[in-house]
């Protein structure tokens, strides 16, 4: 363990200046760099190409090989854009981000705030889930993002710092229940963001839901916590308009959550993600082994 931390620190101090430099590039040069990174990631290193190819075959068995190949290439180009856009978050101004990430119906969310309940926001690894942190500058509730802590503590602190620039507080999955419970006791309503479309561990009892027509274990934490603390539930639908520009739309999944049958909210969320994938599959994050426990 004593050797691991110095090595992690070395990786961090070597990478950090480069990340800072990238963050200050104008967008025109940022996307030139992204095109170069794409060639390296896709053609030279072949990063997770087998995983992506297998996932696309599972999700779209009726597509031709040529069609799946087209989606694959478009996805890698988008992934490289999104990675560099995440770096850009280190220096981007609020005004610049507002031009590039537009909320179409924020009034729907603000009306929910007036009802005096905390809000659970379900999201997917689709389009630009990173830039959704802009929403936190436009709301009254304190915003929390539930996330899985990075193995490198130095990069983990960097991610926390980046997102705190837009008033987001990151809390680890194991901290979430205690923090939400304390906020509710103290009458501090919050917005809690959950990215709930990836694969949980296969151990233990898991709810099986349909995702892209395949039965898989799914995360139910957002729904269960919403019911436990009587939170309204929304889905943030993010779409990519063009390179570097996104739109976000709020859709209400449930208000009277305690009267909603178990897993109905989770199933509805999965269906909405599935619909987006079918509309434009290249913007989904295909590098995760989403169907490994089918």
mmCIF file of C-alpha atoms in Angstrom:
data_model
loop_
_atom_site.group_PDB
_atom_site.id
_atom_site.type_symbol
_atom_site.label_atom_id
_atom_site.label_comp_id
_atom_site.label_asym_id
_atom_site.label_seq_id
_atom_site.Cartn_x
_atom_site.Cartn_y
_atom_site.Cartn_z
ATOM 1 C CA UNK A 1 0.000 0.000 0.000
ATOM 2 C CA UNK A 2 2.882 2.358 0.847
ATOM 3 C CA UNK A 3 4.240 1.948 -2.688
ATOM 4 C CA UNK A 4 0.868 2.435 -4.367
ATOM 5 C CA UNK A 5 0.165 5.948 -3.062
ATOM 6 C CA UNK A 6 3.526 7.446 -4.163
ATOM 7 C CA UNK A 7 3.006 5.912 -7.607
ATOM 8 C CA UNK A 8 -0.522 7.324 -7.782
ATOM 9 C CA UNK A 9 0.835 10.728 -6.761
ATOM 10 C CA UNK A 10 3.535 10.523 -9.440
ATOM 11 C CA UNK A 11 0.936 9.743 -12.115
ATOM 12 C CA UNK A 12 -1.128 12.666 -10.884
ATOM 13 C CA UNK A 13 1.646 15.285 -10.873
ATOM 14 C CA UNK A 14 2.742 14.184 -14.352
ATOM 15 C CA UNK A 15 -0.779 14.306 -15.769
ATOM 16 C CA UNK A 16 -2.091 17.417 -14.026
ATOM 17 C CA UNK A 17 -0.114 20.050 -16.020
ATOM 18 C CA UNK A 18 -1.251 18.421 -19.271
ATOM 19 C CA UNK A 19 -4.883 18.439 -18.123
ATOM 20 C CA UNK A 20 -4.618 22.119 -17.226
ATOM 21 C CA UNK A 21 -3.089 22.911 -20.620
ATOM 22 C CA UNK A 22 -5.874 21.047 -22.422
ATOM 23 C CA UNK A 23 -8.524 22.870 -20.406
ATOM 24 C CA UNK A 24 -7.297 26.248 -21.687
ATOM 25 C CA UNK A 25 -7.378 25.284 -25.363
ATOM 26 C CA UNK A 26 -10.022 27.106 -27.426
ATOM 27 C CA UNK A 27 -12.763 24.747 -28.563
ATOM 28 C CA UNK A 28 -11.559 24.783 -32.166
ATOM 29 C CA UNK A 29 -8.159 23.403 -31.113
ATOM 30 C CA UNK A 30 -9.736 21.141 -28.518
ATOM 31 C CA UNK A 31 -11.590 19.268 -31.259
ATOM 32 C CA UNK A 32 -8.497 19.091 -33.455
ATOM 33 C CA UNK A 33 -6.823 17.384 -30.507
ATOM 34 C CA UNK A 34 -9.873 15.148 -30.102
ATOM 35 C CA UNK A 35 -9.526 13.973 -33.709
ATOM 36 C CA UNK A 36 -5.902 13.027 -33.015
ATOM 37 C CA UNK A 37 -6.832 11.269 -29.779
ATOM 38 C CA UNK A 38 -9.521 9.324 -31.650
ATOM 39 C CA UNK A 39 -6.966 7.899 -34.089
ATOM 40 C CA UNK A 40 -4.734 6.828 -31.188
ATOM 41 C CA UNK A 41 -7.541 5.400 -29.051
ATOM 42 C CA UNK A 42 -9.359 3.589 -31.843
ATOM 43 C CA UNK A 43 -6.745 2.546 -34.396
ATOM 44 C CA UNK A 44 -3.470 2.439 -32.431
ATOM 45 C CA UNK A 45 -4.440 1.257 -28.934
ATOM 46 C CA UNK A 46 -7.822 -0.264 -29.764
ATOM 47 C CA UNK A 47 -9.184 0.763 -26.372
ATOM 48 C CA UNK A 48 -11.969 -1.669 -25.389
ATOM 49 C CA UNK A 49 -12.906 -2.310 -29.003
ATOM 50 C CA UNK A 50 -13.827 -5.915 -28.241
ATOM 51 C CA UNK A 51 -16.153 -4.771 -25.448
ATOM 52 C CA UNK A 52 -17.809 -2.146 -27.640
ATOM 53 C CA UNK A 53 -18.208 -4.549 -30.545
ATOM 54 C CA UNK A 54 -19.749 -7.201 -28.267
ATOM 55 C CA UNK A 55 -22.118 -4.684 -26.656
ATOM 56 C CA UNK A 56 -23.337 -3.408 -30.013
ATOM 57 C CA UNK A 57 -23.950 -6.959 -31.205
ATOM 58 C CA UNK A 58 -25.995 -7.701 -28.067
ATOM 59 C CA UNK A 59 -27.993 -4.461 -28.301
ATOM 60 C CA UNK A 60 -28.500 -4.502 -32.079
ATOM 61 C CA UNK A 61 -28.438 -8.135 -33.277
ATOM 62 C CA UNK A 62 -30.559 -7.267 -36.321
ATOM 63 C CA UNK A 63 -28.229 -4.548 -37.578
ATOM 64 C CA UNK A 64 -25.761 -5.315 -40.339
ATOM 65 C CA UNK A 65 -22.063 -5.478 -39.508
ATOM 66 C CA UNK A 66 -21.572 -2.301 -41.521
ATOM 67 C CA UNK A 67 -24.209 -0.419 -39.517
ATOM 68 C CA UNK A 68 -22.734 -1.527 -36.190
ATOM 69 C CA UNK A 69 -19.271 -0.530 -37.416
ATOM 70 C CA UNK A 70 -20.587 2.926 -38.288
ATOM 71 C CA UNK A 71 -22.042 3.329 -34.785
ATOM 72 C CA UNK A 72 -18.789 2.104 -33.266
ATOM 73 C CA UNK A 73 -16.655 4.702 -35.038
ATOM 74 C CA UNK A 74 -19.093 7.529 -34.301
ATOM 75 C CA UNK A 75 -19.162 6.483 -30.649
ATOM 76 C CA UNK A 76 -15.377 6.599 -30.288
ATOM 77 C CA UNK A 77 -15.279 10.073 -31.840
ATOM 78 C CA UNK A 78 -17.963 11.245 -29.414
ATOM 79 C CA UNK A 79 -16.204 9.606 -26.451
ATOM 80 C CA UNK A 80 -12.975 11.448 -27.236
ATOM 81 C CA UNK A 81 -14.888 14.730 -27.542
ATOM 82 C CA UNK A 82 -16.607 14.119 -24.221
ATOM 83 C CA UNK A 83 -13.375 13.245 -22.433
ATOM 84 C CA UNK A 84 -11.718 16.482 -23.566
ATOM 85 C CA UNK A 85 -14.881 18.465 -22.804
ATOM 86 C CA UNK A 86 -14.632 17.106 -19.274
ATOM 87 C CA UNK A 87 -11.084 18.477 -19.099
ATOM 88 C CA UNK A 88 -12.385 21.799 -20.409
ATOM 89 C CA UNK A 89 -14.663 21.966 -17.355
ATOM 90 C CA UNK A 90 -11.586 22.865 -15.310
ATOM 91 C CA UNK A 91 -11.443 26.339 -16.878
ATOM 92 C CA UNK A 92 -14.676 26.932 -18.802
ATOM 93 C CA UNK A 93 -16.746 29.937 -17.751
ATOM 94 C CA UNK A 94 -20.375 29.661 -16.733
ATOM 95 C CA UNK A 95 -21.328 31.919 -19.644
ATOM 96 C CA UNK A 96 -19.562 29.695 -22.184
ATOM 97 C CA UNK A 97 -21.104 26.540 -20.790
ATOM 98 C CA UNK A 98 -24.568 28.128 -20.892
ATOM 99 C CA UNK A 99 -24.131 28.594 -24.640
ATOM 100 C CA UNK A 100 -23.214 24.943 -25.070
ATOM 101 C CA UNK A 101 -25.503 23.195 -22.591
ATOM 102 C CA UNK A 102 -29.076 24.493 -22.763
ATOM 103 C CA UNK A 103 -31.958 23.521 -20.486
ATOM 104 C CA UNK A 104 -35.182 23.444 -22.502
ATOM 105 C CA UNK A 105 -37.731 23.293 -19.669
ATOM 106 C CA UNK A 106 -36.075 24.156 -16.366
ATOM 107 C CA UNK A 107 -39.433 25.499 -15.175
ATOM 108 C CA UNK A 108 -40.653 21.900 -14.770
ATOM 109 C CA UNK A 109 -37.918 21.303 -12.220
ATOM 110 C CA UNK A 110 -38.417 24.660 -10.463
ATOM 111 C CA UNK A 111 -42.126 23.910 -10.049
ATOM 112 C CA UNK A 112 -41.187 20.672 -8.287
ATOM 113 C CA UNK A 113 -38.930 22.565 -5.873
ATOM 114 C CA UNK A 114 -41.964 24.613 -4.759
ATOM 115 C CA UNK A 115 -43.643 21.415 -3.537
ATOM 116 C CA UNK A 116 -41.146 21.217 -0.690
ATOM 117 C CA UNK A 117 -39.769 17.732 -1.328
ATOM 118 C CA UNK A 118 -36.247 16.693 -2.195
ATOM 119 C CA UNK A 119 -35.737 15.490 -5.751
ATOM 120 C CA UNK A 120 -33.978 12.413 -7.119
ATOM 121 C CA UNK A 121 -32.640 12.985 -10.624
ATOM 122 C CA UNK A 122 -31.910 9.861 -12.664
ATOM 123 C CA UNK A 123 -29.448 10.105 -15.526
ATOM 124 C CA UNK A 124 -27.670 7.843 -17.994
ATOM 125 C CA UNK A 125 -24.175 7.676 -19.464
ATOM 126 C CA UNK A 126 -25.506 9.356 -22.571
ATOM 127 C CA UNK A 127 -24.394 12.465 -24.505
ATOM 128 C CA UNK A 128 -22.820 14.901 -22.000
ATOM 129 C CA UNK A 129 -23.720 13.733 -18.514
ATOM 130 C CA UNK A 130 -20.692 15.660 -17.183
ATOM 131 C CA UNK A 131 -21.859 19.119 -18.241
ATOM 132 C CA UNK A 132 -25.216 18.583 -16.555
ATOM 133 C CA UNK A 133 -23.521 20.067 -13.468
ATOM 134 C CA UNK A 134 -24.452 23.469 -14.940
ATOM 135 C CA UNK A 135 -27.968 22.835 -13.634
ATOM 136 C CA UNK A 136 -26.699 23.379 -10.102
ATOM 137 C CA UNK A 137 -26.133 27.092 -10.775
ATOM 138 C CA UNK A 138 -29.798 27.549 -11.679
ATOM 139 C CA UNK A 139 -31.626 25.889 -8.784
ATOM 140 C CA UNK A 140 -32.375 26.642 -5.142
ATOM 141 C CA UNK A 141 -31.816 23.191 -3.644
ATOM 142 C CA UNK A 142 -28.295 22.089 -2.759
ATOM 143 C CA UNK A 143 -27.083 19.599 -5.384
ATOM 144 C CA UNK A 144 -25.440 16.281 -4.608
ATOM 145 C CA UNK A 145 -24.033 13.772 -7.091
ATOM 146 C CA UNK A 146 -23.846 10.156 -5.975
ATOM 147 C CA UNK A 147 -20.686 8.642 -7.444
ATOM 148 C CA UNK A 148 -18.216 5.791 -7.129
ATOM 149 C CA UNK A 149 -14.939 7.029 -5.681
ATOM 150 C CA UNK A 150 -11.883 6.843 -7.982
ATOM 151 C CA UNK A 151 -9.095 4.456 -6.967
ATOM 152 C CA UNK A 152 -6.503 7.242 -7.275
ATOM 153 C CA UNK A 153 -7.238 9.608 -4.348
ATOM 154 C CA UNK A 154 -5.477 12.529 -6.035
ATOM 155 C CA UNK A 155 -7.599 12.329 -9.176
ATOM 156 C CA UNK A 156 -10.623 11.752 -6.963
ATOM 157 C CA UNK A 157 -9.958 15.062 -5.212
ATOM 158 C CA UNK A 158 -9.459 16.738 -8.598
ATOM 159 C CA UNK A 159 -12.853 15.511 -9.831
ATOM 160 C CA UNK A 160 -14.468 16.812 -6.646
ATOM 161 C CA UNK A 161 -12.803 20.190 -7.135
ATOM 162 C CA UNK A 162 -13.850 20.475 -10.785
ATOM 163 C CA UNK A 163 -17.489 19.759 -10.048
ATOM 164 C CA UNK A 164 -17.549 22.018 -7.004
ATOM 165 C CA UNK A 165 -16.911 24.937 -9.395
ATOM 166 C CA UNK A 166 -20.557 24.524 -10.403
ATOM 167 C CA UNK A 167 -21.926 24.059 -6.864
ATOM 168 C CA UNK A 168 -22.058 20.267 -6.970
ATOM 169 C CA UNK A 169 -21.149 18.229 -3.926
ATOM 170 C CA UNK A 170 -19.994 14.700 -4.692
ATOM 171 C CA UNK A 171 -20.902 12.006 -2.182
ATOM 172 C CA UNK A 172 -19.812 8.397 -2.302
ATOM 173 C CA UNK A 173 -22.475 5.716 -2.601
ATOM 174 C CA UNK A 174 -21.773 4.543 0.941
ATOM 175 C CA UNK A 175 -22.257 8.060 2.303
ATOM 176 C CA UNK A 176 -25.509 8.746 0.471
ATOM 177 C CA UNK A 177 -28.043 7.298 2.930
ATOM 178 C CA UNK A 178 -26.538 9.076 5.942
ATOM 179 C CA UNK A 179 -26.262 12.437 4.188
ATOM 180 C CA UNK A 180 -29.793 12.303 2.744
ATOM 181 C CA UNK A 181 -31.211 11.241 6.112
ATOM 182 C CA UNK A 182 -29.458 14.085 7.929
ATOM 183 C CA UNK A 183 -30.641 16.620 5.341
ATOM 184 C CA UNK A 184 -34.230 15.422 5.649
ATOM 185 C CA UNK A 185 -34.142 15.596 9.456
ATOM 186 C CA UNK A 186 -32.796 19.148 9.235
ATOM 187 C CA UNK A 187 -35.391 20.055 6.556
ATOM 188 C CA UNK A 188 -32.694 20.802 3.987
ATOM 189 C CA UNK A 189 -34.204 19.753 0.678
ATOM 190 C CA UNK A 190 -31.691 18.628 -1.930
ATOM 191 C CA UNK A 191 -31.322 17.492 -5.512
ATOM 192 C CA UNK A 192 -29.642 14.085 -5.677
ATOM 193 C CA UNK A 193 -28.196 12.935 -8.983
ATOM 194 C CA UNK A 194 -27.962 9.227 -9.792
ATOM 195 C CA UNK A 195 -26.402 7.686 -12.901
ATOM 196 C CA UNK A 196 -28.258 4.391 -12.802
ATOM 197 C CA UNK A 197 -27.792 2.640 -16.134
ATOM 198 C CA UNK A 198 -24.631 0.604 -15.519
ATOM 199 C CA UNK A 199 -24.247 -2.967 -14.272
ATOM 200 C CA UNK A 200 -24.241 -3.681 -10.527
ATOM 201 C CA UNK A 201 -22.352 -6.554 -8.987
ATOM 202 C CA UNK A 202 -23.948 -9.925 -9.518
ATOM 203 C CA UNK A 203 -23.613 -10.909 -5.856
ATOM 204 C CA UNK A 204 -26.691 -10.977 -3.654
ATOM 205 C CA UNK A 205 -30.326 -10.512 -4.523
ATOM 206 C CA UNK A 206 -30.778 -8.172 -7.470
ATOM 207 C CA UNK A 207 -33.745 -6.890 -9.387
ATOM 208 C CA UNK A 208 -33.702 -7.991 -13.006
ATOM 209 C CA UNK A 209 -34.978 -5.482 -15.536
ATOM 210 C CA UNK A 210 -35.182 -5.328 -19.313
ATOM 211 C CA UNK A 211 -32.590 -3.165 -21.002
ATOM 212 C CA UNK A 212 -32.392 -3.202 -24.801
ATOM 213 C CA UNK A 213 -34.637 -6.260 -24.676
ATOM 214 C CA UNK A 214 -32.281 -8.239 -22.431
ATOM 215 C CA UNK A 215 -32.879 -9.188 -18.804
ATOM 216 C CA UNK A 216 -30.034 -7.885 -16.624
ATOM 217 C CA UNK A 217 -29.436 -6.866 -12.990
ATOM 218 C CA UNK A 218 -30.060 -3.145 -12.567
ATOM 219 C CA UNK A 219 -29.386 -0.505 -9.941
ATOM 220 C CA UNK A 220 -32.492 0.358 -7.906
ATOM 221 C CA UNK A 221 -30.864 2.697 -5.383
ATOM 222 C CA UNK A 222 -32.396 5.879 -6.800
ATOM 223 C CA UNK A 223 -35.926 4.470 -6.609
ATOM 224 C CA UNK A 224 -35.471 2.918 -3.171
ATOM 225 C CA UNK A 225 -34.003 6.101 -1.666
ATOM 226 C CA UNK A 226 -36.720 8.211 -3.305
ATOM 227 C CA UNK A 227 -39.367 6.025 -1.659
ATOM 228 C CA UNK A 228 -37.598 5.924 1.690
ATOM 229 C CA UNK A 229 -37.340 9.716 1.890
ATOM 230 C CA UNK A 230 -40.451 10.580 -0.160
ATOM 231 C CA UNK A 231 -38.612 12.384 -2.955
ATOM 232 C CA UNK A 232 -40.013 13.366 -6.329
ATOM 233 C CA UNK A 233 -38.193 11.660 -9.210
ATOM 234 C CA UNK A 234 -37.154 13.152 -12.546
ATOM 235 C CA UNK A 235 -35.184 12.015 -15.591
ATOM 236 C CA UNK A 236 -32.679 14.380 -17.184
ATOM 237 C CA UNK A 237 -32.756 13.650 -20.898
ATOM 238 C CA UNK A 238 -29.580 15.019 -22.473
ATOM 239 C CA UNK A 239 -29.242 15.090 -26.260
ATOM 240 C CA UNK A 240 -26.353 16.129 -28.480
ATOM 241 C CA UNK A 241 -27.321 18.870 -30.927
ATOM 242 C CA UNK A 242 -23.941 19.058 -32.663
ATOM 243 C CA UNK A 243 -20.298 18.865 -31.733
ATOM 244 C CA UNK A 244 -19.829 20.671 -28.430
ATOM 245 C CA UNK A 245 -23.506 21.610 -28.009
ATOM 246 C CA UNK A 246 -26.153 19.832 -25.943
ATOM 247 C CA UNK A 247 -29.727 20.236 -24.766
ATOM 248 C CA UNK A 248 -31.289 18.909 -21.585
ATOM 249 C CA UNK A 249 -34.945 18.255 -20.899
ATOM 250 C CA UNK A 250 -36.524 17.393 -17.538
ATOM 251 C CA UNK A 251 -39.114 14.622 -17.525
ATOM 252 C CA UNK A 252 -41.077 13.720 -14.383
ATOM 253 C CA UNK A 253 -40.929 10.008 -13.560
ATOM 254 C CA UNK A 254 -42.937 10.040 -10.316
ATOM 255 C CA UNK A 255 -44.281 12.404 -7.669
ATOM 256 C CA UNK A 256 -46.368 10.315 -5.265
ATOM 257 C CA UNK A 257 -43.577 7.754 -5.086
ATOM 258 C CA UNK A 258 -44.829 5.739 -2.127
ATOM 259 C CA UNK A 259 -47.889 4.675 -4.115
ATOM 260 C CA UNK A 260 -45.879 3.606 -7.157
ATOM 261 C CA UNK A 261 -45.340 -0.183 -7.415
ATOM 262 C CA UNK A 262 -41.794 -1.291 -6.675
ATOM 263 C CA UNK A 263 -39.401 -1.155 -9.622
ATOM 264 C CA UNK A 264 -41.853 0.712 -11.855
ATOM 265 C CA UNK A 265 -39.740 3.885 -11.664
ATOM 266 C CA UNK A 266 -36.575 1.922 -12.446
ATOM 267 C CA UNK A 267 -38.242 0.229 -15.406
ATOM 268 C CA UNK A 268 -39.526 3.559 -16.721
ATOM 269 C CA UNK A 269 -36.028 5.047 -16.439
ATOM 270 C CA UNK A 270 -34.498 2.138 -18.355
ATOM 271 C CA UNK A 271 -37.119 2.494 -21.073
ATOM 272 C CA UNK A 272 -36.325 6.181 -21.507
ATOM 273 C CA UNK A 273 -32.609 5.451 -21.789
ATOM 274 C CA UNK A 274 -33.348 2.692 -24.286
ATOM 275 C CA UNK A 275 -35.412 5.091 -26.394
ATOM 276 C CA UNK A 276 -32.515 7.544 -26.534
ATOM 277 C CA UNK A 277 -30.094 4.804 -27.504
ATOM 278 C CA UNK A 278 -32.362 3.696 -30.325
ATOM 279 C CA UNK A 279 -32.621 7.280 -31.589
ATOM 280 C CA UNK A 280 -28.853 7.918 -31.636
ATOM 281 C CA UNK A 281 -26.823 4.950 -30.357
ATOM 282 C CA UNK A 282 -23.447 6.583 -30.959
ATOM 283 C CA UNK A 283 -23.862 8.846 -27.918
ATOM 284 C CA UNK A 284 -24.197 6.046 -25.361
ATOM 285 C CA UNK A 285 -21.152 4.902 -23.362
ATOM 286 C CA UNK A 286 -20.547 1.474 -24.885
ATOM 287 C CA UNK A 287 -17.204 0.791 -23.174
ATOM 288 C CA UNK A 288 -18.824 -0.608 -20.001
ATOM 289 C CA UNK A 289 -19.671 -4.308 -19.818
ATOM 290 C CA UNK A 290 -23.340 -3.536 -19.305
ATOM 291 C CA UNK A 291 -24.628 -6.990 -20.184
ATOM 292 C CA UNK A 292 -21.956 -9.090 -18.466
ATOM 293 C CA UNK A 293 -24.482 -10.502 -15.951
ATOM 294 C CA UNK A 294 -27.362 -11.131 -18.356
#
